[in-house]
Coordinates of C-alpha atoms in Angstrom, one line a residue:
Chain A
M113 CA 65.4 98.1 94.0
A114 CA 62.3 99.6 95.5
V115 CA 60.9 96.1 96.2
T116 CA 64.1 95.0 98.0
A117 CA 64.1 98.3 100.0
F118 CA 60.5 97.6 101.2
G119 CA 61.5 94.0 101.9
L120 CA 64.5 95.2 104.0
I121 CA 62.1 97.3 106.1
R122 CA 59.5 94.6 106.7
I123 CA 61.6 91.5 107.3
R124 CA 62.6 90.7 110.8
N125 CA 65.0 87.9 110.1
L126 CA 68.4 89.5 109.9
F127 CA 70.0 86.8 107.8
A128 CA 67.4 87.5 105.1
V129 CA 68.1 91.2 105.5
A130 CA 71.8 90.7 105.0
M131 CA 71.1 88.7 101.8
L132 CA 68.7 91.4 100.6
F133 CA 71.3 94.1 101.1
G134 CA 73.5 92.0 98.8
V135 CA 70.7 91.8 96.2
F136 CA 70.1 95.6 96.5
S137 CA 73.8 96.3 95.9
L138 CA 73.9 93.9 92.9
V139 CA 70.9 95.7 91.3
A140 CA 72.6 99.0 92.0
A141 CA 75.7 97.7 90.2
L142 CA 73.5 96.7 87.2
L143 CA 72.0 100.2 87.2
Y144 CA 75.5 101.7 87.1
V145 CA 76.4 99.5 84.2
I146 CA 73.4 100.7 82.3
M147 CA 74.5 104.3 83.0
D148 CA 78.0 103.4 81.6
A149 CA 79.8 103.9 85.0
V150 CA 81.6 100.6 84.8
D151 CA 84.2 101.4 87.4
V152 CA 81.6 102.4 90.0
A153 CA 79.6 99.3 89.1
F154 CA 82.7 97.2 89.7
T155 CA 83.2 98.7 93.1
E156 CA 79.6 98.4 94.1
A157 CA 79.5 94.7 93.1
A158 CA 82.7 93.8 94.9
V159 CA 82.2 95.9 98.1
G160 CA 78.5 96.3 98.4
A161 CA 77.4 92.8 97.3
G162 CA 80.5 90.9 98.3
I163 CA 82.5 92.1 101.3
T164 CA 79.7 94.0 103.1
T165 CA 77.4 91.0 103.1
V166 CA 80.1 88.7 104.4
L167 CA 80.9 91.3 107.2
M168 CA 77.3 91.5 108.1
L169 CA 77.0 87.8 108.3
G170 CA 80.1 87.7 110.5
T171 CA 78.6 90.3 112.8
L172 CA 75.3 88.3 112.9
A173 CA 77.3 85.3 114.0
L174 CA 78.4 87.3 117.0
T175 CA 75.0 88.8 117.8
S176 CA 71.4 87.8 117.4
S177 CA 69.9 87.0 114.1
V178 CA 66.4 88.3 114.8
E179 CA 65.5 91.9 115.1
K180 CA 64.0 93.1 118.3
T181 CA 60.4 94.1 118.0
H182 CA 59.6 97.8 118.4
G183 CA 57.3 99.5 120.9
P184 CA 54.5 101.8 119.8
R185 CA 55.0 103.7 116.6
N186 CA 56.8 107.0 116.9
L187 CA 54.8 109.7 115.0
L188 CA 57.4 112.4 115.4
A189 CA 60.0 110.2 113.7
M190 CA 57.5 109.5 110.9
A191 CA 57.0 113.3 110.4
V192 CA 60.7 114.0 110.3
V193 CA 61.2 111.3 107.7
L194 CA 58.4 112.5 105.6
V195 CA 59.5 116.1 105.7
T196 CA 63.1 115.2 104.9
G197 CA 62.0 113.0 102.0
A198 CA 59.8 115.7 100.6
G199 CA 62.7 118.2 100.8
L200 CA 65.0 115.8 99.0
I201 CA 62.4 115.2 96.2
Y202 CA 61.8 118.9 96.0
G203 CA 65.6 119.3 95.6
T204 CA 65.8 116.9 92.7
L205 CA 63.3 119.0 90.7
D206 CA 66.0 121.6 90.0
M207 CA 68.5 119.0 88.8
P208 CA 69.4 119.1 85.1
A209 CA 68.1 116.2 83.0
Y210 CA 70.2 113.1 82.9
G211 CA 72.8 113.4 80.1
D212 CA 72.2 117.1 79.5
P213 CA 75.4 118.4 78.1
D214 CA 74.8 121.9 79.5
A215 CA 74.6 120.6 83.1
P216 CA 77.0 122.5 85.4
I217 CA 79.0 119.4 86.1
H218 CA 79.9 119.0 82.4
R219 CA 81.0 122.6 82.0
H220 CA 83.6 122.9 84.7
V221 CA 86.6 120.6 84.4
A222 CA 85.1 117.6 82.7
D223 CA 86.0 118.9 79.3
R224 CA 89.7 119.0 80.2
Y225 CA 89.6 115.6 81.7
I226 CA 88.0 114.0 78.7
G227 CA 89.7 116.0 76.0
K228 CA 93.2 116.3 77.3
S229 CA 93.9 113.5 79.8
G230 CA 95.3 111.3 77.0
A231 CA 97.9 113.9 76.2
E232 CA 98.5 115.1 79.8
V233 CA 98.4 111.9 81.8
G234 CA 98.3 109.0 79.4
P235 CA 96.1 106.0 80.4
P236 CA 93.2 105.3 78.0
N237 CA 90.9 104.9 81.1
V238 CA 90.0 108.5 82.0
V239 CA 88.6 107.3 85.4
T240 CA 92.1 106.1 86.3
S241 CA 93.7 109.4 85.3
V242 CA 91.2 111.4 87.3
L243 CA 91.4 109.3 90.4
A244 CA 95.1 108.8 90.5
S245 CA 96.5 111.9 89.0
Y246 CA 94.1 114.9 88.7
R247 CA 92.5 114.0 92.0
G248 CA 95.5 112.4 93.7
Y249 CA 95.0 114.1 97.0
D250 CA 91.4 112.9 97.3
T251 CA 92.5 109.3 96.7
L252 CA 95.3 109.6 99.2
G253 CA 92.7 110.7 101.7
E254 CA 90.5 107.7 100.9
V255 CA 93.3 105.3 101.3
T256 CA 94.1 106.9 104.7
V257 CA 90.5 106.5 105.7
I258 CA 90.6 102.8 104.9
F259 CA 93.8 102.4 106.7
T260 CA 92.4 104.2 109.7
A261 CA 89.2 102.0 109.7
A262 CA 91.3 98.8 109.7
V263 CA 93.5 100.2 112.5
G264 CA 90.4 101.1 114.5
V265 CA 88.9 97.6 114.1
L266 CA 92.2 96.2 115.2
I267 CA 92.4 98.3 118.3
L268 CA 88.8 97.8 119.3
L269 CA 88.4 94.1 118.5
G270 CA 91.9 92.7 117.8
R271 CA 92.8 91.9 121.3
G272 CA 90.5 89.0 122.4
R273 CA 91.7 86.6 119.7
G274 CA 88.7 84.3 120.5
R275 CA 90.0 82.8 123.7
H276 CA 88.7 85.3 126.2
T277 CA 86.8 88.1 124.7
R278 CA 85.7 89.2 128.1
R279 CA 88.7 91.1 129.2
R280 CA 89.9 91.6 132.7
P281 CA 88.8 95.0 133.8
E282 CA 92.2 95.9 135.4
D283 CA 94.1 95.9 132.1
E284 CA 91.6 98.2 130.3
P285 CA 92.9 101.7 131.4
E286 CA 96.5 101.2 130.6
L287 CA 95.6 99.8 127.2
W288 CA 93.3 102.7 126.4
R289 CA 96.3 105.0 126.6
G290 CA 97.1 103.8 123.1
D291 CA 100.5 102.5 123.7
E292 CA 100.9 100.4 120.6
R293 CA 103.9 98.5 121.7
R294 CA 102.3 97.4 124.9
L295 CA 99.2 96.4 123.0
R296 CA 101.2 94.2 120.7
D297 CA 103.2 92.6 123.5
H298 CA 99.9 92.0 125.3
R299 CA 98.5 90.4 122.3
E300 CA 101.5 88.2 121.7
T301 CA 101.5 87.0 125.3
E302 CA 97.9 86.0 124.8
L303 CA 98.6 83.9 121.8
Chain B
M232 CA 83.1 70.2 110.0
M233 CA 83.9 71.3 106.5
N234 CA 85.4 67.9 105.7
R235 CA 81.8 66.8 104.9
K236 CA 81.4 69.3 102.1
P237 CA 83.6 68.2 99.2
V238 CA 81.7 70.2 96.6
L239 CA 82.4 73.5 98.4
R240 CA 86.0 72.6 99.1
V241 CA 86.8 71.5 95.5
N242 CA 85.1 74.5 94.0
A243 CA 86.8 76.9 96.4
K244 CA 90.2 75.4 95.5
L245 CA 89.4 75.9 91.8
L246 CA 88.2 79.4 92.3
I247 CA 90.7 80.9 94.6
P248 CA 93.7 81.0 92.2
A249 CA 91.4 82.4 89.5
I250 CA 90.2 85.1 91.9
L251 CA 93.8 86.0 92.8
L252 CA 94.8 86.1 89.2
F253 CA 91.8 88.3 88.3
A254 CA 92.7 90.7 91.1
L255 CA 96.2 91.1 89.7
Y256 CA 94.7 91.6 86.2
V257 CA 92.3 94.3 87.5
Q258 CA 95.2 95.9 89.4
F259 CA 97.6 96.2 86.5
H260 CA 95.1 96.6 83.7
G261 CA 93.2 99.4 85.4
D262 CA 94.9 102.0 83.2
F263 CA 93.2 100.4 80.1
G264 CA 89.9 99.0 81.2
P265 CA 87.6 99.3 84.2
G266 CA 89.2 98.7 87.5
G267 CA 92.1 99.9 89.6
G268 CA 93.7 99.5 93.0
F269 CA 90.6 99.7 95.1
Q270 CA 88.7 97.0 93.2
A271 CA 91.7 94.8 92.9
G272 CA 92.3 95.0 96.6
V273 CA 88.8 94.0 97.4
I274 CA 88.9 91.1 95.0
F275 CA 92.3 90.0 96.3
A276 CA 90.9 90.1 99.9
S277 CA 87.7 88.2 98.8
A278 CA 89.9 85.2 97.8
F279 CA 91.3 85.1 101.3
I280 CA 87.8 85.6 102.8
L281 CA 86.5 82.7 100.7
Y282 CA 89.4 80.5 101.9
A283 CA 88.6 81.5 105.5
L284 CA 84.9 80.7 105.1
I285 CA 85.5 77.3 103.6
F286 CA 88.7 76.1 105.3
D287 CA 88.4 77.8 108.7
V288 CA 89.8 81.1 109.8
N289 CA 92.8 79.6 111.6
N290 CA 94.1 78.0 108.5
A291 CA 93.6 81.3 106.6
R292 CA 95.6 83.0 109.4
T293 CA 98.5 80.6 108.7
A294 CA 98.4 81.6 105.1
M295 CA 98.2 85.3 105.9
P296 CA 99.8 85.9 109.3
P297 CA 98.6 89.1 111.2
W298 CA 102.0 90.8 110.9
V299 CA 101.8 90.5 107.1
M300 CA 98.4 92.1 107.1
R301 CA 99.6 94.9 109.3
T302 CA 102.6 95.5 107.1
M303 CA 100.4 95.5 104.0
L304 CA 98.1 98.1 105.7
A305 CA 101.0 100.5 106.3
T306 CA 103.0 99.8 103.2
G307 CA 100.2 100.8 100.8
V308 CA 99.7 104.2 102.4
L309 CA 103.4 104.8 102.7
L310 CA 103.9 103.9 99.1
Y311 CA 101.2 106.4 98.0
A312 CA 102.6 109.1 100.2
G313 CA 106.1 108.2 99.3
V314 CA 105.4 108.7 95.6
G315 CA 104.3 112.2 96.5
V316 CA 107.5 112.8 98.4
A317 CA 109.6 111.4 95.6
G318 CA 107.9 113.9 93.2
M319 CA 108.8 116.7 95.6
M320 CA 112.4 115.5 95.8
M321 CA 112.6 115.6 92.0
G322 CA 111.5 119.1 91.8
G323 CA 107.7 118.9 91.3
N324 CA 104.7 119.5 93.6
Y325 CA 103.5 116.9 96.0
L326 CA 101.9 114.0 94.1
D327 CA 103.0 115.5 90.8
Y328 CA 104.1 112.5 88.8
S329 CA 105.3 114.2 85.7
V330 CA 108.8 114.7 87.1
L331 CA 109.3 111.0 88.0
A332 CA 110.7 110.0 84.6
H333 CA 112.5 111.6 81.7
D334 CA 109.3 112.8 80.0
P335 CA 106.0 113.7 81.7
L336 CA 103.9 110.9 80.2
H337 CA 106.2 108.2 81.4
G338 CA 106.3 109.9 84.8
Q339 CA 102.6 110.0 85.0
H340 CA 102.5 106.3 84.0
W341 CA 104.9 105.3 86.8
G342 CA 103.2 107.5 89.3
I343 CA 99.8 106.1 88.6
F344 CA 101.1 102.6 88.6
L345 CA 102.8 102.9 92.0
V346 CA 99.9 104.9 93.5
E347 CA 97.3 102.3 92.4
L348 CA 99.6 99.6 93.7
G349 CA 99.6 101.3 97.1
V350 CA 95.8 101.6 97.1
G351 CA 95.5 97.9 96.2
I352 CA 97.9 96.8 99.0
T353 CA 96.2 98.9 101.7
V354 CA 92.6 97.9 100.6
A355 CA 93.5 94.2 100.5
G356 CA 95.2 94.4 103.9
A357 CA 92.3 96.4 105.4
M358 CA 89.6 94.1 104.2
I359 CA 91.4 90.9 105.3
T360 CA 92.2 92.5 108.6
I361 CA 88.7 93.5 109.3
F362 CA 87.2 90.2 108.3
F363 CA 89.7 88.1 110.3
T364 CA 89.2 90.3 113.3
F365 CA 85.4 89.9 113.1
A366 CA 85.6 86.2 112.4
G367 CA 88.2 85.6 115.2
Q368 CA 85.7 86.7 117.8
K369 CA 83.7 84.2 119.7
R370 CA 80.3 84.8 121.3

């Protein structure tokens, strides 16, 4: 993972960068499998290695595939990055060892989830019971976030439909008022 | 252009039904093994994205018209929220599935099933929508 991360920073060809992102996600997914977090690994492989790479390639097809070269190096930015990194590493020193049964996260509600979810909720997969039942509100929020993201993409990009992405300036302001019906009519007349 | 790539086309045709089937398996088997609505939605969407990559976005749009995607987007969230409201109607708290059936375990089972279905539908709709919207743009 460290090797891919350094590669990501050095390489200027953005196609290779998109592919390396996919590799990075796949290695991360393998790491999750080793740590027995199969559900997370599943998501990482499907979203990180699959969909994200395709979306990045789609974006690259619209823009340029070579990164712009930078000007002189920015020492202030370097200092900020170093200080933040040092702070983060200092923070990890206080974390409990991996797999420590006395870690705070294992003493709070995890006992109940693991011990009683079979009797209280039912499914053998505890992750499913936690996600859908114990933490139902959080998952509802996540679904709403995904819904909002797709609606946002539709509103921002869903108008051009390929034929004339450069819109006439005079129909911008009335569309920006967010009148969905008019937006839809507008799109249908364009088709 | 893709007419010249028979290997890709044939392989995609073989893979797409398997991917769709696997998505349904992940969706409905999520209670027992790894997986669930989110992963299933992404896998379902990836089948359509593969189709769009190999057989052109416009053909994929015929298979999955924009209105279907938009309906899917909204249906999933509404299904999720609706299960919560149904729980309230039947005398429990919002998103409390225990009251949905005659005994709590069955209720939980139904609630989780419907909620995961909602998640899957919305995620699949969202991923397909985002990809088609990006791919539909021209420079």
